């Protein structure tokens, strides 16, 4: 596969990137563009381009040739990547993530070795009420599974399977090219058998000779009480089937706790805001507030100020590792009347003349950050 794009640009690294940075960039891009997980029509060519960039930049000699002479230098020396013979992208993808990257590009390893399947992530949304009790939920997702017809053999049931006559059953072939620097030997996955090492007389009609098919899967997941937004639950062995009979990957259920406009969560603590009229705050009152456990009564004491909190113990959320619930905080939003009539103004002025220092509370002694946090709630 030929490309004129800069390999460093393809991987998103600078020209001084070390081996670790290059490998990390490849891993990230490969997970997104691999045809097994990306249905885009352009995914196949994009993945080949990414793999080609990695093949060159991960090899010190070929990288040096590319840095000095560019794509033309690779072509003249016979070191240009060529993935025209690859049809099983899983073998490329899995090799990098199972630590066998060298086997792909001619530095050892077997293309027909079983490898673990890919992991996948599934989002699930729950409510704050679900956080209190926990929840059992069935989730559906698409997964690459072993073909049920050929059971992964890639051949029609009853048809003949023999060692590939091109690679002798090894799944790999050795390619020797003449260059200006001498002969260069490269080991590649066999294009005839796709690295499996077996010659198939009649490819399976169900999976078209791939051994794996896309299918919908439904599994039950238990969401524990106290879970927080963004936390994950690992379900081992429910991910993509591994190529060449390898074990399946895992599913990571990403829990999303839906926003609730009534409440604000901080760990196991819950906060809500209630409006209290200024005269009620001066006199004191009983107020009903909504919690996750239903309506509760609280006492607004005489002299309550804006931002004061009334705490209802044990009405927050449970912790993930224990059933002890946090507290429910009711934050007072003081409402001051306006558009006063003359009569109301006169009453307030006369009332103000009667107020002494004994009627006034001491102001809060708190820093600017505390005031900001309280205001933002």
PDB file of C-alpha atoms in Angstrom, residues 27-256:
ATOM      1  CA  UNK A  27      -2.336   1.647  19.920  1.00  0.00           C
ATOM      2  CA  UNK A  28      -4.712   4.567  20.301  1.00  0.00           C
ATOM      3  CA  UNK A  29      -5.357   4.953  16.566  1.00  0.00           C
ATOM      4  CA  UNK A  30      -5.623   1.221  15.890  1.00  0.00           C
ATOM      5  CA  UNK A  31      -8.378   0.782  18.468  1.00  0.00           C
ATOM      6  CA  UNK A  32     -10.434   3.428  16.671  1.00  0.00           C
ATOM      7  CA  UNK A  33      -9.821   2.527  13.021  1.00  0.00           C
ATOM      8  CA  UNK A  34      -9.618  -1.279  13.087  1.00  0.00           C
ATOM      9  CA  UNK A  35     -12.253  -2.652  10.660  1.00  0.00           C
ATOM     10  CA  UNK A  36     -13.539  -5.090  13.301  1.00  0.00           C
ATOM     11  CA  UNK A  37     -14.736  -2.177  15.422  1.00  0.00           C
ATOM     12  CA  UNK A  38     -15.226   0.536  12.797  1.00  0.00           C
ATOM     13  CA  UNK A  39     -17.908   0.059  10.143  1.00  0.00           C
ATOM     14  CA  UNK A  40     -16.805   3.074   8.135  1.00  0.00           C
ATOM     15  CA  UNK A  41     -16.048   2.262   4.469  1.00  0.00           C
ATOM     16  CA  UNK A  42     -12.736   4.088   4.863  1.00  0.00           C
ATOM     17  CA  UNK A  43     -11.681   2.102   7.941  1.00  0.00           C
ATOM     18  CA  UNK A  44      -9.759  -0.565   5.984  1.00  0.00           C
ATOM     19  CA  UNK A  45      -7.527   1.886   4.143  1.00  0.00           C
ATOM     20  CA  UNK A  46      -7.092   4.099   7.201  1.00  0.00           C
ATOM     21  CA  UNK A  47      -5.988   1.123   9.276  1.00  0.00           C
ATOM     22  CA  UNK A  48      -3.510   0.016   6.594  1.00  0.00           C
ATOM     23  CA  UNK A  49      -2.083   3.534   6.521  1.00  0.00           C
ATOM     24  CA  UNK A  50      -1.696   3.600  10.307  1.00  0.00           C
ATOM     25  CA  UNK A  51      -0.104   0.137  10.326  1.00  0.00           C
ATOM     26  CA  UNK A  52       2.292   1.144   7.536  1.00  0.00           C
ATOM     27  CA  UNK A  53       3.399   4.236   9.468  1.00  0.00           C
ATOM     28  CA  UNK A  54       4.027   2.142  12.560  1.00  0.00           C
ATOM     29  CA  UNK A  55       5.932  -0.527  10.613  1.00  0.00           C
ATOM     30  CA  UNK A  56       8.402   2.047   9.318  1.00  0.00           C
ATOM     31  CA  UNK A  57       8.780   4.246  12.401  1.00  0.00           C
ATOM     32  CA  UNK A  58       9.151   1.280  14.795  1.00  0.00           C
ATOM     33  CA  UNK A  59      12.082  -0.114  12.773  1.00  0.00           C
ATOM     34  CA  UNK A  60      15.302   1.859  13.401  1.00  0.00           C
ATOM     35  CA  UNK A  61      16.854   1.154   9.975  1.00  0.00           C
ATOM     36  CA  UNK A  62      13.755   1.831   7.949  1.00  0.00           C
ATOM     37  CA  UNK A  63      13.004   4.943  10.002  1.00  0.00           C
ATOM     38  CA  UNK A  64      16.503   6.267   9.275  1.00  0.00           C
ATOM     39  CA  UNK A  65      15.985   5.683   5.539  1.00  0.00           C
ATOM     40  CA  UNK A  66      12.615   7.417   5.667  1.00  0.00           C
ATOM     41  CA  UNK A  67      13.954  10.386   7.657  1.00  0.00           C
ATOM     42  CA  UNK A  68      16.715  10.928   5.084  1.00  0.00           C
ATOM     43  CA  UNK A  69      15.057  10.050   1.774  1.00  0.00           C
ATOM     44  CA  UNK A  70      11.301   9.978   2.488  1.00  0.00           C
ATOM     45  CA  UNK A  71       8.855   7.657   0.720  1.00  0.00           C
ATOM     46  CA  UNK A  72      10.995   7.523  -2.408  1.00  0.00           C
ATOM     47  CA  UNK A  73      13.932   6.189  -0.409  1.00  0.00           C
ATOM     48  CA  UNK A  74      11.765   3.392   1.023  1.00  0.00           C
ATOM     49  CA  UNK A  75      10.539   2.441  -2.448  1.00  0.00           C
ATOM     50  CA  UNK A  76      14.027   2.331  -3.956  1.00  0.00           C
ATOM     51  CA  UNK A  77      15.380   0.215  -1.119  1.00  0.00           C
ATOM     52  CA  UNK A  78      12.456  -2.229  -1.189  1.00  0.00           C
ATOM     53  CA  UNK A  79      11.494  -1.330   2.379  1.00  0.00           C
ATOM     54  CA  UNK A  80       8.124   0.266   1.642  1.00  0.00           C
ATOM     55  CA  UNK A  81       5.267  -1.314   3.653  1.00  0.00           C
ATOM     56  CA  UNK A  82       2.900  -3.533   1.689  1.00  0.00           C
ATOM     57  CA  UNK A  83      -0.296  -4.881   3.231  1.00  0.00           C
ATOM     58  CA  UNK A  84      -1.941  -5.971   0.018  1.00  0.00           C
ATOM     59  CA  UNK A  85      -1.817  -9.588   1.181  1.00  0.00           C
ATOM     60  CA  UNK A  86      -3.462  -8.988   4.541  1.00  0.00           C
ATOM     61  CA  UNK A  87      -7.153  -9.763   4.791  1.00  0.00           C
ATOM     62  CA  UNK A  88      -7.457 -10.664   8.498  1.00  0.00           C
ATOM     63  CA  UNK A  89      -7.011  -7.334  10.246  1.00  0.00           C
ATOM     64  CA  UNK A  90      -7.581  -8.962  13.629  1.00  0.00           C
ATOM     65  CA  UNK A  91      -4.202 -10.667  13.379  1.00  0.00           C
ATOM     66  CA  UNK A  92      -2.506  -7.300  12.976  1.00  0.00           C
ATOM     67  CA  UNK A  93      -4.563  -5.574  15.649  1.00  0.00           C
ATOM     68  CA  UNK A  94      -4.314  -8.281  18.302  1.00  0.00           C
ATOM     69  CA  UNK A  95      -0.604  -8.810  17.835  1.00  0.00           C
ATOM     70  CA  UNK A  96       0.147  -5.264  18.912  1.00  0.00           C
ATOM     71  CA  UNK A  97      -2.027  -5.369  21.974  1.00  0.00           C
ATOM     72  CA  UNK A  98      -0.853  -8.789  23.135  1.00  0.00           C
ATOM     73  CA  UNK A  99       2.820  -7.899  22.967  1.00  0.00           C
ATOM     74  CA  UNK A 100       3.591  -9.701  19.698  1.00  0.00           C
ATOM     75  CA  UNK A 101       4.006  -6.732  17.402  1.00  0.00           C
ATOM     76  CA  UNK A 102       7.267  -8.080  16.040  1.00  0.00           C
ATOM     77  CA  UNK A 103       5.478 -11.078  14.568  1.00  0.00           C
ATOM     78  CA  UNK A 104       3.528  -8.892  12.217  1.00  0.00           C
ATOM     79  CA  UNK A 105       6.389  -7.127  10.525  1.00  0.00           C
ATOM     80  CA  UNK A 106       8.998  -9.807  10.149  1.00  0.00           C
ATOM     81  CA  UNK A 107      10.681 -10.024  13.553  1.00  0.00           C
ATOM     82  CA  UNK A 108       9.420 -13.382  14.797  1.00  0.00           C
ATOM     83  CA  UNK A 109       6.091 -14.696  16.058  1.00  0.00           C
ATOM     84  CA  UNK A 110       3.412 -16.857  14.465  1.00  0.00           C
ATOM     85  CA  UNK A 111       0.433 -15.451  12.601  1.00  0.00           C
ATOM     86  CA  UNK A 112      -1.705 -18.488  13.406  1.00  0.00           C
ATOM     87  CA  UNK A 113      -1.176 -18.380  17.162  1.00  0.00           C
ATOM     88  CA  UNK A 114      -4.350 -17.996  19.269  1.00  0.00           C
ATOM     89  CA  UNK A 115      -4.724 -14.467  20.648  1.00  0.00           C
ATOM     90  CA  UNK A 116      -7.118 -12.857  23.051  1.00  0.00           C
ATOM     91  CA  UNK A 117     -10.057 -11.019  21.552  1.00  0.00           C
ATOM     92  CA  UNK A 118     -10.587  -7.303  21.852  1.00  0.00           C
ATOM     93  CA  UNK A 119     -12.285  -5.562  24.764  1.00  0.00           C
ATOM     94  CA  UNK A 120     -15.244  -3.244  24.326  1.00  0.00           C
ATOM     95  CA  UNK A 121     -17.085  -0.649  26.388  1.00  0.00           C
ATOM     96  CA  UNK A 122     -20.846  -0.308  26.826  1.00  0.00           C
ATOM     97  CA  UNK A 123     -22.540   2.701  28.449  1.00  0.00           C
ATOM     98  CA  UNK A 124     -25.499   2.277  30.774  1.00  0.00           C
ATOM     99  CA  UNK A 125     -27.561   5.057  32.353  1.00  0.00           C
ATOM    100  CA  UNK A 126     -29.085   4.883  35.850  1.00  0.00           C
ATOM    101  CA  UNK A 127     -30.815   7.337  38.193  1.00  0.00           C
ATOM    102  CA  UNK A 128     -29.907   8.583  41.660  1.00  0.00           C
ATOM    103  CA  UNK A 129     -32.660   6.323  43.019  1.00  0.00           C
ATOM    104  CA  UNK A 130     -30.818   3.368  41.442  1.00  0.00           C
ATOM    105  CA  UNK A 131     -27.650   4.440  43.262  1.00  0.00           C
ATOM    106  CA  UNK A 132     -29.457   3.868  46.580  1.00  0.00           C
ATOM    107  CA  UNK A 133     -30.722   0.373  45.821  1.00  0.00           C
ATOM    108  CA  UNK A 134     -28.437  -0.939  43.101  1.00  0.00           C
ATOM    109  CA  UNK A 135     -29.884  -2.355  39.911  1.00  0.00           C
ATOM    110  CA  UNK A 136     -29.881  -5.458  37.717  1.00  0.00           C
ATOM    111  CA  UNK A 137     -29.951  -4.545  34.053  1.00  0.00           C
ATOM    112  CA  UNK A 138     -29.793  -6.416  30.736  1.00  0.00           C
ATOM    113  CA  UNK A 139     -27.530  -4.751  28.193  1.00  0.00           C
ATOM    114  CA  UNK A 140     -27.332  -5.381  24.448  1.00  0.00           C
ATOM    115  CA  UNK A 141     -24.326  -4.761  22.227  1.00  0.00           C
ATOM    116  CA  UNK A 142     -22.726  -5.951  19.002  1.00  0.00           C
ATOM    117  CA  UNK A 143     -19.752  -8.274  19.264  1.00  0.00           C
ATOM    118  CA  UNK A 144     -17.463 -10.287  16.959  1.00  0.00           C
ATOM    119  CA  UNK A 145     -18.148 -13.910  17.894  1.00  0.00           C
ATOM    120  CA  UNK A 146     -17.012 -17.335  16.711  1.00  0.00           C
ATOM    121  CA  UNK A 147     -19.013 -18.426  13.675  1.00  0.00           C
ATOM    122  CA  UNK A 148     -21.694 -20.875  14.790  1.00  0.00           C
ATOM    123  CA  UNK A 149     -21.635 -22.779  11.491  1.00  0.00           C
ATOM    124  CA  UNK A 150     -17.929 -23.544  11.070  1.00  0.00           C
ATOM    125  CA  UNK A 151     -17.076 -23.079  14.779  1.00  0.00           C
ATOM    126  CA  UNK A 152     -14.133 -20.897  13.839  1.00  0.00           C
ATOM    127  CA  UNK A 153     -12.543 -23.305  11.336  1.00  0.00           C
ATOM    128  CA  UNK A 154     -13.394 -20.926   8.453  1.00  0.00           C
ATOM    129  CA  UNK A 155     -14.462 -23.869   6.273  1.00  0.00           C
ATOM    130  CA  UNK A 156     -17.838 -25.257   5.290  1.00  0.00           C
ATOM    131  CA  UNK A 157     -18.717 -28.213   7.549  1.00  0.00           C
ATOM    132  CA  UNK A 158     -17.525 -31.461   5.971  1.00  0.00           C
ATOM    133  CA  UNK A 159     -15.135 -29.769   3.515  1.00  0.00           C
ATOM    134  CA  UNK A 160     -11.431 -30.551   3.309  1.00  0.00           C
ATOM    135  CA  UNK A 161      -8.819 -28.602   5.279  1.00  0.00           C
ATOM    136  CA  UNK A 162      -5.093 -29.092   4.598  1.00  0.00           C
ATOM    137  CA  UNK A 163      -1.816 -27.329   5.277  1.00  0.00           C
ATOM    138  CA  UNK A 164      -1.321 -24.262   3.102  1.00  0.00           C
ATOM    139  CA  UNK A 165       1.017 -25.141   0.222  1.00  0.00           C
ATOM    140  CA  UNK A 166       2.498 -21.624   0.174  1.00  0.00           C
ATOM    141  CA  UNK A 167       3.648 -21.408   3.822  1.00  0.00           C
ATOM    142  CA  UNK A 168       3.702 -25.121   4.679  1.00  0.00           C
ATOM    143  CA  UNK A 169       1.268 -24.623   7.558  1.00  0.00           C
ATOM    144  CA  UNK A 170       3.336 -22.005   9.414  1.00  0.00           C
ATOM    145  CA  UNK A 171       1.123 -19.090   8.460  1.00  0.00           C
ATOM    146  CA  UNK A 172       4.118 -16.993   7.445  1.00  0.00           C
ATOM    147  CA  UNK A 173       6.269 -16.533   4.355  1.00  0.00           C
ATOM    148  CA  UNK A 174       9.752 -15.104   3.925  1.00  0.00           C
ATOM    149  CA  UNK A 175      10.233 -12.374   1.345  1.00  0.00           C
ATOM    150  CA  UNK A 176      13.727 -11.443   0.131  1.00  0.00           C
ATOM    151  CA  UNK A 177      14.223  -8.229  -1.853  1.00  0.00           C
ATOM    152  CA  UNK A 178      17.358  -6.804  -3.434  1.00  0.00           C
ATOM    153  CA  UNK A 179      18.219  -3.270  -2.349  1.00  0.00           C
ATOM    154  CA  UNK A 180      21.053  -0.818  -2.826  1.00  0.00           C
ATOM    155  CA  UNK A 181      22.272  -1.946   0.555  1.00  0.00           C
ATOM    156  CA  UNK A 182      22.136  -5.635  -0.338  1.00  0.00           C
ATOM    157  CA  UNK A 183      19.474  -8.277   0.223  1.00  0.00           C
ATOM    158  CA  UNK A 184      16.749  -7.550   2.736  1.00  0.00           C
ATOM    159  CA  UNK A 185      14.712 -10.390   4.221  1.00  0.00           C
ATOM    160  CA  UNK A 186      11.260  -9.833   5.631  1.00  0.00           C
ATOM    161  CA  UNK A 187       8.812 -12.303   7.139  1.00  0.00           C
ATOM    162  CA  UNK A 188       5.154 -11.674   6.444  1.00  0.00           C
ATOM    163  CA  UNK A 189       1.799 -13.245   7.078  1.00  0.00           C
ATOM    164  CA  UNK A 190       0.900 -15.644   4.319  1.00  0.00           C
ATOM    165  CA  UNK A 191      -1.539 -13.978   1.928  1.00  0.00           C
ATOM    166  CA  UNK A 192      -2.972 -17.262   0.686  1.00  0.00           C
ATOM    167  CA  UNK A 193      -4.166 -18.561   4.062  1.00  0.00           C
ATOM    168  CA  UNK A 194      -4.333 -15.219   5.927  1.00  0.00           C
ATOM    169  CA  UNK A 195      -1.782 -16.473   8.452  1.00  0.00           C
ATOM    170  CA  UNK A 196      -3.844 -19.464   9.558  1.00  0.00           C
ATOM    171  CA  UNK A 197      -1.569 -22.061   7.950  1.00  0.00           C
ATOM    172  CA  UNK A 198      -4.500 -24.032   6.567  1.00  0.00           C
ATOM    173  CA  UNK A 199      -5.797 -24.294   3.037  1.00  0.00           C
ATOM    174  CA  UNK A 200      -9.584 -24.238   2.887  1.00  0.00           C
ATOM    175  CA  UNK A 201     -11.346 -26.030   0.041  1.00  0.00           C
ATOM    176  CA  UNK A 202     -14.720 -24.372   0.622  1.00  0.00           C
ATOM    177  CA  UNK A 203     -14.872 -21.211   2.765  1.00  0.00           C
ATOM    178  CA  UNK A 204     -17.766 -21.075   5.227  1.00  0.00           C
ATOM    179  CA  UNK A 205     -20.725 -19.299   3.651  1.00  0.00           C
ATOM    180  CA  UNK A 206     -21.897 -17.889   6.967  1.00  0.00           C
ATOM    181  CA  UNK A 207     -18.682 -16.030   7.871  1.00  0.00           C
ATOM    182  CA  UNK A 208     -17.185 -15.895   4.345  1.00  0.00           C
ATOM    183  CA  UNK A 209     -14.123 -17.759   5.539  1.00  0.00           C
ATOM    184  CA  UNK A 210     -13.335 -15.391   8.408  1.00  0.00           C
ATOM    185  CA  UNK A 211     -14.170 -17.767  11.249  1.00  0.00           C
ATOM    186  CA  UNK A 212     -15.915 -14.966  13.130  1.00  0.00           C
ATOM    187  CA  UNK A 213     -19.130 -13.024  12.581  1.00  0.00           C
ATOM    188  CA  UNK A 214     -20.777  -9.930  13.994  1.00  0.00           C
ATOM    189  CA  UNK A 215     -23.688 -10.738  16.264  1.00  0.00           C
ATOM    190  CA  UNK A 216     -25.867  -9.118  18.906  1.00  0.00           C
ATOM    191  CA  UNK A 217     -25.319 -10.205  22.489  1.00  0.00           C
ATOM    192  CA  UNK A 218     -27.375  -9.626  25.630  1.00  0.00           C
ATOM    193  CA  UNK A 219     -25.948 -10.074  29.115  1.00  0.00           C
ATOM    194  CA  UNK A 220     -27.134  -9.271  32.635  1.00  0.00           C
ATOM    195  CA  UNK A 221     -25.095  -6.835  34.699  1.00  0.00           C
ATOM    196  CA  UNK A 222     -25.426  -6.163  38.410  1.00  0.00           C
ATOM    197  CA  UNK A 223     -24.896  -2.505  39.280  1.00  0.00           C
ATOM    198  CA  UNK A 224     -23.982  -2.156  42.956  1.00  0.00           C
ATOM    199  CA  UNK A 225     -25.493   0.471  45.237  1.00  0.00           C
ATOM    200  CA  UNK A 226     -23.287   3.529  45.770  1.00  0.00           C
ATOM    201  CA  UNK A 227     -21.663   3.485  42.325  1.00  0.00           C
ATOM    202  CA  UNK A 228     -20.491   6.847  41.003  1.00  0.00           C
ATOM    203  CA  UNK A 229     -20.801   8.390  37.556  1.00  0.00           C
ATOM    204  CA  UNK A 230     -18.135   7.108  35.153  1.00  0.00           C
ATOM    205  CA  UNK A 231     -17.157   4.027  37.159  1.00  0.00           C
ATOM    206  CA  UNK A 232     -16.764   0.760  35.234  1.00  0.00           C
ATOM    207  CA  UNK A 233     -17.851  -2.824  35.801  1.00  0.00           C
ATOM    208  CA  UNK A 234     -15.717  -5.504  34.115  1.00  0.00           C
ATOM    209  CA  UNK A 235     -17.447  -8.588  32.723  1.00  0.00           C
ATOM    210  CA  UNK A 236     -14.718 -11.061  31.821  1.00  0.00           C
ATOM    211  CA  UNK A 237     -14.996 -13.162  28.672  1.00  0.00           C
ATOM    212  CA  UNK A 238     -17.944 -11.352  27.093  1.00  0.00           C
ATOM    213  CA  UNK A 239     -15.974  -9.288  24.559  1.00  0.00           C
ATOM    214  CA  UNK A 240     -14.843 -10.054  20.988  1.00  0.00           C
ATOM    215  CA  UNK A 241     -13.841 -13.633  20.232  1.00  0.00           C
ATOM    216  CA  UNK A 242     -10.089 -14.132  19.886  1.00  0.00           C
ATOM    217  CA  UNK A 243      -8.638 -14.882  16.437  1.00  0.00           C
ATOM    218  CA  UNK A 244      -7.435 -18.433  15.726  1.00  0.00           C
ATOM    219  CA  UNK A 245      -9.313 -19.869  18.695  1.00  0.00           C
ATOM    220  CA  UNK A 246      -7.984 -17.393  21.248  1.00  0.00           C
ATOM    221  CA  UNK A 247      -9.957 -16.493  24.389  1.00  0.00           C
ATOM    222  CA  UNK A 248     -12.567 -13.722  24.200  1.00  0.00           C
ATOM    223  CA  UNK A 249     -11.939 -10.209  25.452  1.00  0.00           C
ATOM    224  CA  UNK A 250     -13.819  -8.444  28.213  1.00  0.00           C
ATOM    225  CA  UNK A 251     -16.725  -6.008  28.392  1.00  0.00           C
ATOM    226  CA  UNK A 252     -16.412  -2.851  30.452  1.00  0.00           C
ATOM    227  CA  UNK A 253     -19.790  -1.415  31.464  1.00  0.00           C
ATOM    228  CA  UNK A 254     -19.407   2.338  31.937  1.00  0.00           C
ATOM    229  CA  UNK A 255     -22.065   3.537  34.379  1.00  0.00           C
ATOM    230  CA  UNK A 256     -23.545   6.981  33.742  1.00  0.00           C
TER     231      UNK A 256
END
